[in-house]
PDB file of C-alpha atoms and ligand atoms in Angstrom:
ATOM      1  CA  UNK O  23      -1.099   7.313   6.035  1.00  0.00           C
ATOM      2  CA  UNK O  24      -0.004   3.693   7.138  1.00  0.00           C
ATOM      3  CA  UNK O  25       3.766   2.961   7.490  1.00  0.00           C
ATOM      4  CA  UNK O  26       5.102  -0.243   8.042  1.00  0.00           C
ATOM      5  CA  UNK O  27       8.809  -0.374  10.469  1.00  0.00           C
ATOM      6  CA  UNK O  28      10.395  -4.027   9.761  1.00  0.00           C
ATOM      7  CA  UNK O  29      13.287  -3.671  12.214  1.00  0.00           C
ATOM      8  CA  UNK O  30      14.984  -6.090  14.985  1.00  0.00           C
ATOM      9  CA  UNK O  31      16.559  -3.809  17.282  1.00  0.00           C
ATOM     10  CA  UNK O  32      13.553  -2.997  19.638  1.00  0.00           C
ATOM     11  CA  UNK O  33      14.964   0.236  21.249  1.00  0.00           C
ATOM     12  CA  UNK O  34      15.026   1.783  17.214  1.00  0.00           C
ATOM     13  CA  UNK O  35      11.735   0.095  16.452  1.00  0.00           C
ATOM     14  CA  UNK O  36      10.096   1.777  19.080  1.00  0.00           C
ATOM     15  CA  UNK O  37      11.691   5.117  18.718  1.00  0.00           C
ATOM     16  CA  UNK O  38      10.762   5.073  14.706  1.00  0.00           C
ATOM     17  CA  UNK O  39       7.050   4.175  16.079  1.00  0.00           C
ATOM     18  CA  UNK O  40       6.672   6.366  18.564  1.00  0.00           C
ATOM     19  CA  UNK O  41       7.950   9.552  16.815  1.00  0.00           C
ATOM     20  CA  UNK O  42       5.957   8.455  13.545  1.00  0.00           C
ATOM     21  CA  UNK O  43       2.700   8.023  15.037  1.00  0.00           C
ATOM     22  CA  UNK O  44       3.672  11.799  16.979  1.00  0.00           C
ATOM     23  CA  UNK O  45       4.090  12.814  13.085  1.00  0.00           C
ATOM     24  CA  UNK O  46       0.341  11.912  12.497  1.00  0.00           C
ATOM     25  CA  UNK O  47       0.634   8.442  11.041  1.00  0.00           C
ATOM     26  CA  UNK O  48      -0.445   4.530  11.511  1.00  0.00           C
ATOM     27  CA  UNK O  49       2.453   2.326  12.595  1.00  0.00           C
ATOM     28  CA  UNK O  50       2.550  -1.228  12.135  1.00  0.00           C
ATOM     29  CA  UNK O  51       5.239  -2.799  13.124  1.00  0.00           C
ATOM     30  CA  UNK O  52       7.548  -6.010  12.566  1.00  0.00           C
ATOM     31  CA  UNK O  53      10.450  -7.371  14.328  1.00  0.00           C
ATOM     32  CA  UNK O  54      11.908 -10.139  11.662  1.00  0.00           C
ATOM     33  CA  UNK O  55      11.379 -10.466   8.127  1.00  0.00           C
ATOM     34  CA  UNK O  56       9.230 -12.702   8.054  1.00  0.00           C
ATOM     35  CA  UNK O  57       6.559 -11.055  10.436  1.00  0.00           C
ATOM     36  CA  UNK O  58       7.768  -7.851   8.111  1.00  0.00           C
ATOM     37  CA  UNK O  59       6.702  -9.145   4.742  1.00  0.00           C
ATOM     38  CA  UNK O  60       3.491 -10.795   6.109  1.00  0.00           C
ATOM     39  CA  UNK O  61       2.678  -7.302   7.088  1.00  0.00           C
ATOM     40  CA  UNK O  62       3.672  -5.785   4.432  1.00  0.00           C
ATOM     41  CA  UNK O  63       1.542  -8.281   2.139  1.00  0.00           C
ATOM     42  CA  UNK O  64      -1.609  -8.153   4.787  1.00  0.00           C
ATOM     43  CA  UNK O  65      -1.955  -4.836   5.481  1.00  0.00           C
ATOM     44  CA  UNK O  66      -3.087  -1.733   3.785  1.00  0.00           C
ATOM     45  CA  UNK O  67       0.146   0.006   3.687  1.00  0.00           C
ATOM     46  CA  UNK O  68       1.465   3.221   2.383  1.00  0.00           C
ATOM     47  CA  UNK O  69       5.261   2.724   3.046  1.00  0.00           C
ATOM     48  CA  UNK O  70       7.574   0.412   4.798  1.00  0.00           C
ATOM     49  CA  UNK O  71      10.351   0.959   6.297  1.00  0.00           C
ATOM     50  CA  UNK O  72      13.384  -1.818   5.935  1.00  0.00           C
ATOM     51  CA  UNK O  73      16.207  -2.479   7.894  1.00  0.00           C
ATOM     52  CA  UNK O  74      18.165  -4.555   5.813  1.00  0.00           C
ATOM     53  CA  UNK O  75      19.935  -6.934   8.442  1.00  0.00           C
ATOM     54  CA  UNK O  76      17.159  -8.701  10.296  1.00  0.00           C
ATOM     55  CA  UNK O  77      16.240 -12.664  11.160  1.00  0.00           C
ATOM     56  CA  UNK O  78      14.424 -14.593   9.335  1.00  0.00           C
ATOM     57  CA  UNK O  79      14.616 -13.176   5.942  1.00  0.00           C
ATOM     58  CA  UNK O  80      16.719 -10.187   5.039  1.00  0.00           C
ATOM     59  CA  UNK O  81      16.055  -6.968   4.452  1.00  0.00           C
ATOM     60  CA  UNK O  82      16.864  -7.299   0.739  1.00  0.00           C
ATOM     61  CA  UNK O  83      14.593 -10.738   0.756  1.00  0.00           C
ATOM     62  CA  UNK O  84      11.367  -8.995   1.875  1.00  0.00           C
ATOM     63  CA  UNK O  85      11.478  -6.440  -0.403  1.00  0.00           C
ATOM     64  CA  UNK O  86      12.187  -8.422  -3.346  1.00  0.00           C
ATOM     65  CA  UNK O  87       9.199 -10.482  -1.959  1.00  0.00           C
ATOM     66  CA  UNK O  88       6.794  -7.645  -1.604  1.00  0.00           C
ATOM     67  CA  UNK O  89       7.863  -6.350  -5.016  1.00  0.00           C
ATOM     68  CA  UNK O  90       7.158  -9.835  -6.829  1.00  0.00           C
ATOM     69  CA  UNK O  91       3.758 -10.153  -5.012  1.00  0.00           C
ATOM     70  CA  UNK O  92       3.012  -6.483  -6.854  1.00  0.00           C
ATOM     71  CA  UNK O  93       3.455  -4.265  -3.555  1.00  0.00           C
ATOM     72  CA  UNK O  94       4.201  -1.013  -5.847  1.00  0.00           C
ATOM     73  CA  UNK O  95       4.193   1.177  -2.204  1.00  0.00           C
ATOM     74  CA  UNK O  96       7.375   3.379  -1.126  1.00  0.00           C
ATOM     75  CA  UNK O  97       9.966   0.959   0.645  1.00  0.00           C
ATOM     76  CA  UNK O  98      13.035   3.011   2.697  1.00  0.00           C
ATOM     77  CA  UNK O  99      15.475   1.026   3.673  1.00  0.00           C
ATOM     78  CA  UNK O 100      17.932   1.521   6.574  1.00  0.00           C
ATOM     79  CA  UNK O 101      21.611   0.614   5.888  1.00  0.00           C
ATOM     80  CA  UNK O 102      24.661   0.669   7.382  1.00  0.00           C
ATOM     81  CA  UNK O 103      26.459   4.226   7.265  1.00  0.00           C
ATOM     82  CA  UNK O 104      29.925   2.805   5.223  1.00  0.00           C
ATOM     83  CA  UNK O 105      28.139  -0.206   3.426  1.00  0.00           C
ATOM     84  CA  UNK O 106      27.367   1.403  -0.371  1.00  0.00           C
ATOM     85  CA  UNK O 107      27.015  -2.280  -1.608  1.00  0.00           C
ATOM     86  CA  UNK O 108      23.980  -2.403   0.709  1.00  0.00           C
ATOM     87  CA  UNK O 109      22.383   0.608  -0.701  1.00  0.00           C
ATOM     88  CA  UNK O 110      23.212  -0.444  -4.302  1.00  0.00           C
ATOM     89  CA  UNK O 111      21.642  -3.772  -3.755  1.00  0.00           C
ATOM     90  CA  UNK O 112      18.243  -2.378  -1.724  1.00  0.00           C
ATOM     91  CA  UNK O 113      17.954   0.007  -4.267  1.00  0.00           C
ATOM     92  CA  UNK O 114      18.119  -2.712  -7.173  1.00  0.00           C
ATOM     93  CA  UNK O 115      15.955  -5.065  -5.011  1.00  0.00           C
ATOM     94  CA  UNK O 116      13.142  -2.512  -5.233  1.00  0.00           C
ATOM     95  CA  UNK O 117      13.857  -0.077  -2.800  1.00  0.00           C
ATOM     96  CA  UNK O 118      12.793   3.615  -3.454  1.00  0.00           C
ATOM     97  CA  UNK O 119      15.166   5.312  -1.017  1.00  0.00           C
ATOM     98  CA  UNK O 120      17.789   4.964   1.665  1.00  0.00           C
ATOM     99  CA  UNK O 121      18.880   5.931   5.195  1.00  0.00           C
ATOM    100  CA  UNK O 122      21.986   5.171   6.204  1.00  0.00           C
ATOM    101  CA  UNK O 123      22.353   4.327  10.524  1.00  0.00           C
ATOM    102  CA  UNK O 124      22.800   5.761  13.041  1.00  0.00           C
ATOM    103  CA  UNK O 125      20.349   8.833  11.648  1.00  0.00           C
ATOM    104  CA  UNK O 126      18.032  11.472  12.783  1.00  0.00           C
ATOM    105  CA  UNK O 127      14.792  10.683  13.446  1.00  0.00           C
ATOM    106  CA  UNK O 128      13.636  14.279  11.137  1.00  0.00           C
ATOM    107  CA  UNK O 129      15.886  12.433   8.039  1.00  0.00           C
ATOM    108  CA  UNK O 130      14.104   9.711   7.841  1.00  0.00           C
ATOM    109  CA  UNK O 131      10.524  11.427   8.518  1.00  0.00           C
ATOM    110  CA  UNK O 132      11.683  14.053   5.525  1.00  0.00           C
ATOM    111  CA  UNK O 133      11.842  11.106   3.011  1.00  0.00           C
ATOM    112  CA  UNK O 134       9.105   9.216   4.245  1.00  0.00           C
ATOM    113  CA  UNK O 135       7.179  12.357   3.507  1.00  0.00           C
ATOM    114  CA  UNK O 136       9.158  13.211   0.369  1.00  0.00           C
ATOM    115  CA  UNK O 137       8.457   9.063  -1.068  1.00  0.00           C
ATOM    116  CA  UNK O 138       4.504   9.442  -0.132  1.00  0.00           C
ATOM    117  CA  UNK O 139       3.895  12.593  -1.688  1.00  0.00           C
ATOM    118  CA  UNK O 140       5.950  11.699  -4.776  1.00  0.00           C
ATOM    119  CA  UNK O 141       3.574   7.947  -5.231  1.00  0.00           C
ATOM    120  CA  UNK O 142       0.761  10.442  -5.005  1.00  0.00           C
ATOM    121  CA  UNK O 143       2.487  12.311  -8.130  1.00  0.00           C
ATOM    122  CA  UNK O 144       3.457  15.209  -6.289  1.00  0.00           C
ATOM    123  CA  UNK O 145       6.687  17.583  -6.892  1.00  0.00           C
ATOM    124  CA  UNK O 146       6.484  19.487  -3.778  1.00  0.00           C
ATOM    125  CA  UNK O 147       5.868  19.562  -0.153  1.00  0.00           C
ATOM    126  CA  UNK O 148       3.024  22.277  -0.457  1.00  0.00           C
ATOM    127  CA  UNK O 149       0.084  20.612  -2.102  1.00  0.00           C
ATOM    128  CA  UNK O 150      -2.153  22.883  -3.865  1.00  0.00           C
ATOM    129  CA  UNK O 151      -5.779  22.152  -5.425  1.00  0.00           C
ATOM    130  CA  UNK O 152      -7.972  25.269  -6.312  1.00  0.00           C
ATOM    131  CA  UNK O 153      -8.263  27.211  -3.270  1.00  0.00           C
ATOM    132  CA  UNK O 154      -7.484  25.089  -1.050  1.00  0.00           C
ATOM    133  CA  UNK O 155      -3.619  25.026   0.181  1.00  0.00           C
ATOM    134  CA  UNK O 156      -2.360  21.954   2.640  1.00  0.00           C
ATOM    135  CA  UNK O 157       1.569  21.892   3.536  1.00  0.00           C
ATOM    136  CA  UNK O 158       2.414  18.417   4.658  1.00  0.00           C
ATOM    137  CA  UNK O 159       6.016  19.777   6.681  1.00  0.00           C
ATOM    138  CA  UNK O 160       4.296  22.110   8.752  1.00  0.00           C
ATOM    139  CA  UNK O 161       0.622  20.214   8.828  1.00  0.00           C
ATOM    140  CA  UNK O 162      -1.385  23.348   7.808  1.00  0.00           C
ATOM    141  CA  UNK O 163      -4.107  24.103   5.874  1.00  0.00           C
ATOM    142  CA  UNK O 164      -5.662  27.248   4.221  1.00  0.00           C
ATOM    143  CA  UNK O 165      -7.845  28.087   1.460  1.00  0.00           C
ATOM    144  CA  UNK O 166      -8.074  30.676  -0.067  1.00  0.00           C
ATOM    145  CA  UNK O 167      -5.000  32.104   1.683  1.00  0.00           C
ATOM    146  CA  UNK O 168      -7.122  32.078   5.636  1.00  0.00           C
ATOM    147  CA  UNK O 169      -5.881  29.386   7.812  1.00  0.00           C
ATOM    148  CA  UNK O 170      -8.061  26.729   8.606  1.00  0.00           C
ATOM    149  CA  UNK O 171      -8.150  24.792  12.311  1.00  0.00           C
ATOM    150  CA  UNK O 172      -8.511  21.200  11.262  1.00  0.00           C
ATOM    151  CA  UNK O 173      -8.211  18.733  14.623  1.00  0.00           C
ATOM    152  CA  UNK O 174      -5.348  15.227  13.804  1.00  0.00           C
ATOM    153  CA  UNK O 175      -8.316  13.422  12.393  1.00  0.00           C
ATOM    154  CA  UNK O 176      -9.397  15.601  10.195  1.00  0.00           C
ATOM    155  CA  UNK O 177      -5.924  16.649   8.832  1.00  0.00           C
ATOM    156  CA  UNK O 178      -4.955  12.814   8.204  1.00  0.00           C
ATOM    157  CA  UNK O 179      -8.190  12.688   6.125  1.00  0.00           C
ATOM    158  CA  UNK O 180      -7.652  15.508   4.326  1.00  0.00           C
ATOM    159  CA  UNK O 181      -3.838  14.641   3.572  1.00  0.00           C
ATOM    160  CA  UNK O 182      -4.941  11.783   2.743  1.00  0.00           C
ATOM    161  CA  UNK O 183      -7.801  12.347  -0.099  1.00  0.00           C
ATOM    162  CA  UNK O 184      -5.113  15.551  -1.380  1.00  0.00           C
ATOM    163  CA  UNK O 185      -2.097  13.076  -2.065  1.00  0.00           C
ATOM    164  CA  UNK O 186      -4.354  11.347  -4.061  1.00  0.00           C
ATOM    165  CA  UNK O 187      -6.639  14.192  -5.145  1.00  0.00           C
ATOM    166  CA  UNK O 188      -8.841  13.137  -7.923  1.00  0.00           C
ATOM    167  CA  UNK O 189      -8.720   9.336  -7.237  1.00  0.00           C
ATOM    168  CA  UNK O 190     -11.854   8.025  -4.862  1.00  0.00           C
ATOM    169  CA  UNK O 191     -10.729   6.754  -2.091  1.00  0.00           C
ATOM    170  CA  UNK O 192     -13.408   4.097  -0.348  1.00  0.00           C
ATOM    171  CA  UNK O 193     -14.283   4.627   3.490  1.00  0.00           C
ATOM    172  CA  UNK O 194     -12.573   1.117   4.124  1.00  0.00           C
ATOM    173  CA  UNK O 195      -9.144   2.304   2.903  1.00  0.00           C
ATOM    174  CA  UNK O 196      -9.537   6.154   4.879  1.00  0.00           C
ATOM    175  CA  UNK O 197     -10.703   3.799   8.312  1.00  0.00           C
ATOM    176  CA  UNK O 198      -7.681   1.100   7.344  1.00  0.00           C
ATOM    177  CA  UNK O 199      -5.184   4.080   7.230  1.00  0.00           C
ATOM    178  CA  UNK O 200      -6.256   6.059   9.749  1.00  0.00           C
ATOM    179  CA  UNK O 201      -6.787   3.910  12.423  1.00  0.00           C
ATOM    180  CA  UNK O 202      -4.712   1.347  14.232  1.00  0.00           C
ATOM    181  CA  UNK O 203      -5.767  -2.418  14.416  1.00  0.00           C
ATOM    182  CA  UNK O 204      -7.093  -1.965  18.131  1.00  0.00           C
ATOM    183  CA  UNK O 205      -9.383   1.056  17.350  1.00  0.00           C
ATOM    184  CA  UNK O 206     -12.966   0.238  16.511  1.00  0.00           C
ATOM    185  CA  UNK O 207     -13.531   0.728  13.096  1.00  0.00           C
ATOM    186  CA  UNK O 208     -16.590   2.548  12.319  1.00  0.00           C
ATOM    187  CA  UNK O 209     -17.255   4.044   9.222  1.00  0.00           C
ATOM    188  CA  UNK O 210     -19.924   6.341  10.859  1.00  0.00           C
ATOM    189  CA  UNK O 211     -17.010   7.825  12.100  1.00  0.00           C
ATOM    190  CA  UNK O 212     -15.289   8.731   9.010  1.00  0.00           C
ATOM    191  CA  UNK O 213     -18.665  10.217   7.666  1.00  0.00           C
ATOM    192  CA  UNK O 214     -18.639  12.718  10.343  1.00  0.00           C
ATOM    193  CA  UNK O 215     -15.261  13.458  10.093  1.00  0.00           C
ATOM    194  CA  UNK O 216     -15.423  14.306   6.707  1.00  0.00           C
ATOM    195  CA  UNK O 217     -18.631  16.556   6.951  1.00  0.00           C
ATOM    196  CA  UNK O 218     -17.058  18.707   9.862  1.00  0.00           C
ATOM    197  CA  UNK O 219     -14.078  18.664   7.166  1.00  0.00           C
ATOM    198  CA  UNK O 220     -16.158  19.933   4.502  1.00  0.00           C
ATOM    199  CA  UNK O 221     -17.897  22.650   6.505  1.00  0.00           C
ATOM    200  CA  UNK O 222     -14.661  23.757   7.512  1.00  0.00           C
ATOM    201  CA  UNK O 223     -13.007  24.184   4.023  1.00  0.00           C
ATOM    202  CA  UNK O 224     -16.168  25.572   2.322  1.00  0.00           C
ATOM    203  CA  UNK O 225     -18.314  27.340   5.157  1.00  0.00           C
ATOM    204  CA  UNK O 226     -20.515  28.993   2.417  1.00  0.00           C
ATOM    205  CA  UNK O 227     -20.551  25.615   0.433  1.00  0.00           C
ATOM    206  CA  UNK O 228     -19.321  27.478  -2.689  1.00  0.00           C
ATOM    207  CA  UNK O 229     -15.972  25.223  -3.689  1.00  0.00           C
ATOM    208  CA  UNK O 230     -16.993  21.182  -3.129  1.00  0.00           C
ATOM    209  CA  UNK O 231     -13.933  20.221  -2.676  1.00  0.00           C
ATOM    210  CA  UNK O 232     -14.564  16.752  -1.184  1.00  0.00           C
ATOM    211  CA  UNK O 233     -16.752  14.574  -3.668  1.00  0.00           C
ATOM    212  CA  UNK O 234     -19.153  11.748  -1.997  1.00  0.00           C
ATOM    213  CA  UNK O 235     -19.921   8.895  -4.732  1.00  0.00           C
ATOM    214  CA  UNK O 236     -22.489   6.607  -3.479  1.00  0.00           C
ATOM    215  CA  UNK O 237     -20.986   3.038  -2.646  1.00  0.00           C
ATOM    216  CA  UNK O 238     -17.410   4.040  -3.152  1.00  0.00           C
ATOM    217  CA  UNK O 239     -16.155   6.529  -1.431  1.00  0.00           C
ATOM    218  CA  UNK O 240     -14.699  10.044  -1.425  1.00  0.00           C
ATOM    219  CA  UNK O 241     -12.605  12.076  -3.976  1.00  0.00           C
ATOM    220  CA  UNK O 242     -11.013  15.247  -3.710  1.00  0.00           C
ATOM    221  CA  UNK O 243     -12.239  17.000  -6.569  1.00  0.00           C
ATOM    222  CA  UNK O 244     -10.822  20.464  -6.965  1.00  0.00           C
ATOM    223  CA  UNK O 245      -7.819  20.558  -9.815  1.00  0.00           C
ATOM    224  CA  UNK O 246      -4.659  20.021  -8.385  1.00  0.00           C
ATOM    225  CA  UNK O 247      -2.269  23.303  -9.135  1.00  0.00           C
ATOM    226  CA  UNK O 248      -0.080  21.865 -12.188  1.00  0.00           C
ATOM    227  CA  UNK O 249       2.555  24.005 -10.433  1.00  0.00           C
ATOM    228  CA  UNK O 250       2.406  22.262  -6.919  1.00  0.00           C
TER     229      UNK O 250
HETATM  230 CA1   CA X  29      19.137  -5.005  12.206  1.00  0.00          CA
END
C-alpha cells in the first residue's frame, strides 16, 4: 500500500516515513501543499496523510483539491490537539479521519490501517477469504488455521490483492504500490513473487486463491468471509 505524508516540519515528516515504510508500506512524501497535492494527483496512492497548516496551500486546500479532481482515497489529517474547528472543517473538506498533534506514532498507523481496510469494504482487522486467514495488525497469515512464512514482499502482495479481494488488480498498480520511485520496476518481478505466493498458500494446488487473467492482472478469488 502507497501512503502519501504532506507535512512541513521535516523532523515529523521523516519520523511518519521512516516508521511507515518499517510498517511495510510505500512512502511518498511532500513538504508544502503544493508539492502535496501534485503528489497526491500524480501518484498511485492509497492514503495521504495531511497536516493541515503547511505553505503553499493549506491543509484544508489540498484536500478539497484532491477531492474535486475525484481522488476518492483515505485522507488523515493531522490537527492541532485543542483546535475542534480544524477537525470540523478537514472533516467537511473531505477528510476521512483525524489525528490530533503531538501523537503516537501506533495512533496514527492504527487508523491508517483502520481507513485502508475500510475503502477495501472491510469491518475488521482480520481479513478472512475461504481458507485463507491474513491479520493486517500482527502481519500474519494462515490458511486453513497453519501459519504460513510469507517474506515483506510477498505479504504486501498478498495484503494487497485481499483488501481488494475479488477486484483484479493489474501488475502496474501491485509494482506502483509496492515499490518506491527509485526501485526498478520490473514486472517479472511481481510474477515471481506471486507464484512463490501461490505455492505457499496452496502447496497441493487444491484452493486457487490468486486468479491470473491474461492482460490484466491478478484477483484474489476465494469468497471473502461475510463475517470478516
Ligand atoms: Ca505544519
Amino acid at each position: 500500500m502507497r501512503v502519501l505524508v504532506v507535512e512541513d516540519e521535516a523532523a515529523l515528516r521523516e519520523t511518519l516515513k521512516t516508521r511507515l515504510a518499517a510498517s511495510g508500506f510505500t512512502v511518498d512524501e511532500a513538504a508544502d501543499g503544493n508539492e502535496g497535492l501534485y503528489a497526491g494527483t500524480e501518484y498511485p496512492i492509497d492514503l495521504a496523510i495531511v497536516d493541515l497548516g503547511l505553505p503553499g496551500l493549506t491543509g484544508l486546500e489540498v484536500i478539497r483539491r484532491l477531492r474535486a479532481a475525484r481522488k476518492t482515497f483515505p485522507v488523515l489529517i493531522l490537527t492541532a490537539r485543542d483546535n475542534w474547528q480544524d477537525k470540523v472543517e478537514g472533516l467537511q473538506a473531505g477528510a476521512d479521519d483525524y489525528v490530533a498533534k503531538p501523537f503516537h506514532f501506533e495512533e496514527v498507523l492504527a487508523r491508517v490501517q483502520a481507513l485502508l481496510r475500510r475503502a477495501g469494504g472491510w469491518a475488521s482487522p482480520l481479513l478472512r477469504c475461504g481458507q485463507v486467514e491474513l491479520d493486517t495488525r500482527a502481519q500474519t497469515v494462515a490458511v486453513g488455521g497453519a501459519p504460513v512464512e510469507l517474506t515483506t514482499f510477498e505479504y504486501r502482495i498478498l495484503e494487497h490483492l485481499m483488501l481488494r479481494a475479488g477486484d483484479v488488480i493489474s501488475k502496474t498498480e501491485l509494482t506502483e504500490r509496492l515499490y518506491d520511485q527509485d526501485f526498478e520496476r520490473d514486472s517479472n518481478v511481481i510474477e515471481v513473487l506471486v507464484g512463490r505466493l501461490r505455492r505457499k498458500l496452496d502447496p497441493q494446488e487444491q484452493l486457487h486463491p490468486i486468479e491470473t487473467l491474461r492482460g490484466r492482472g491478478y484477483r484474489f478469488a476465494l469468497p471473502r468471509d461475510p463475517a470478516s
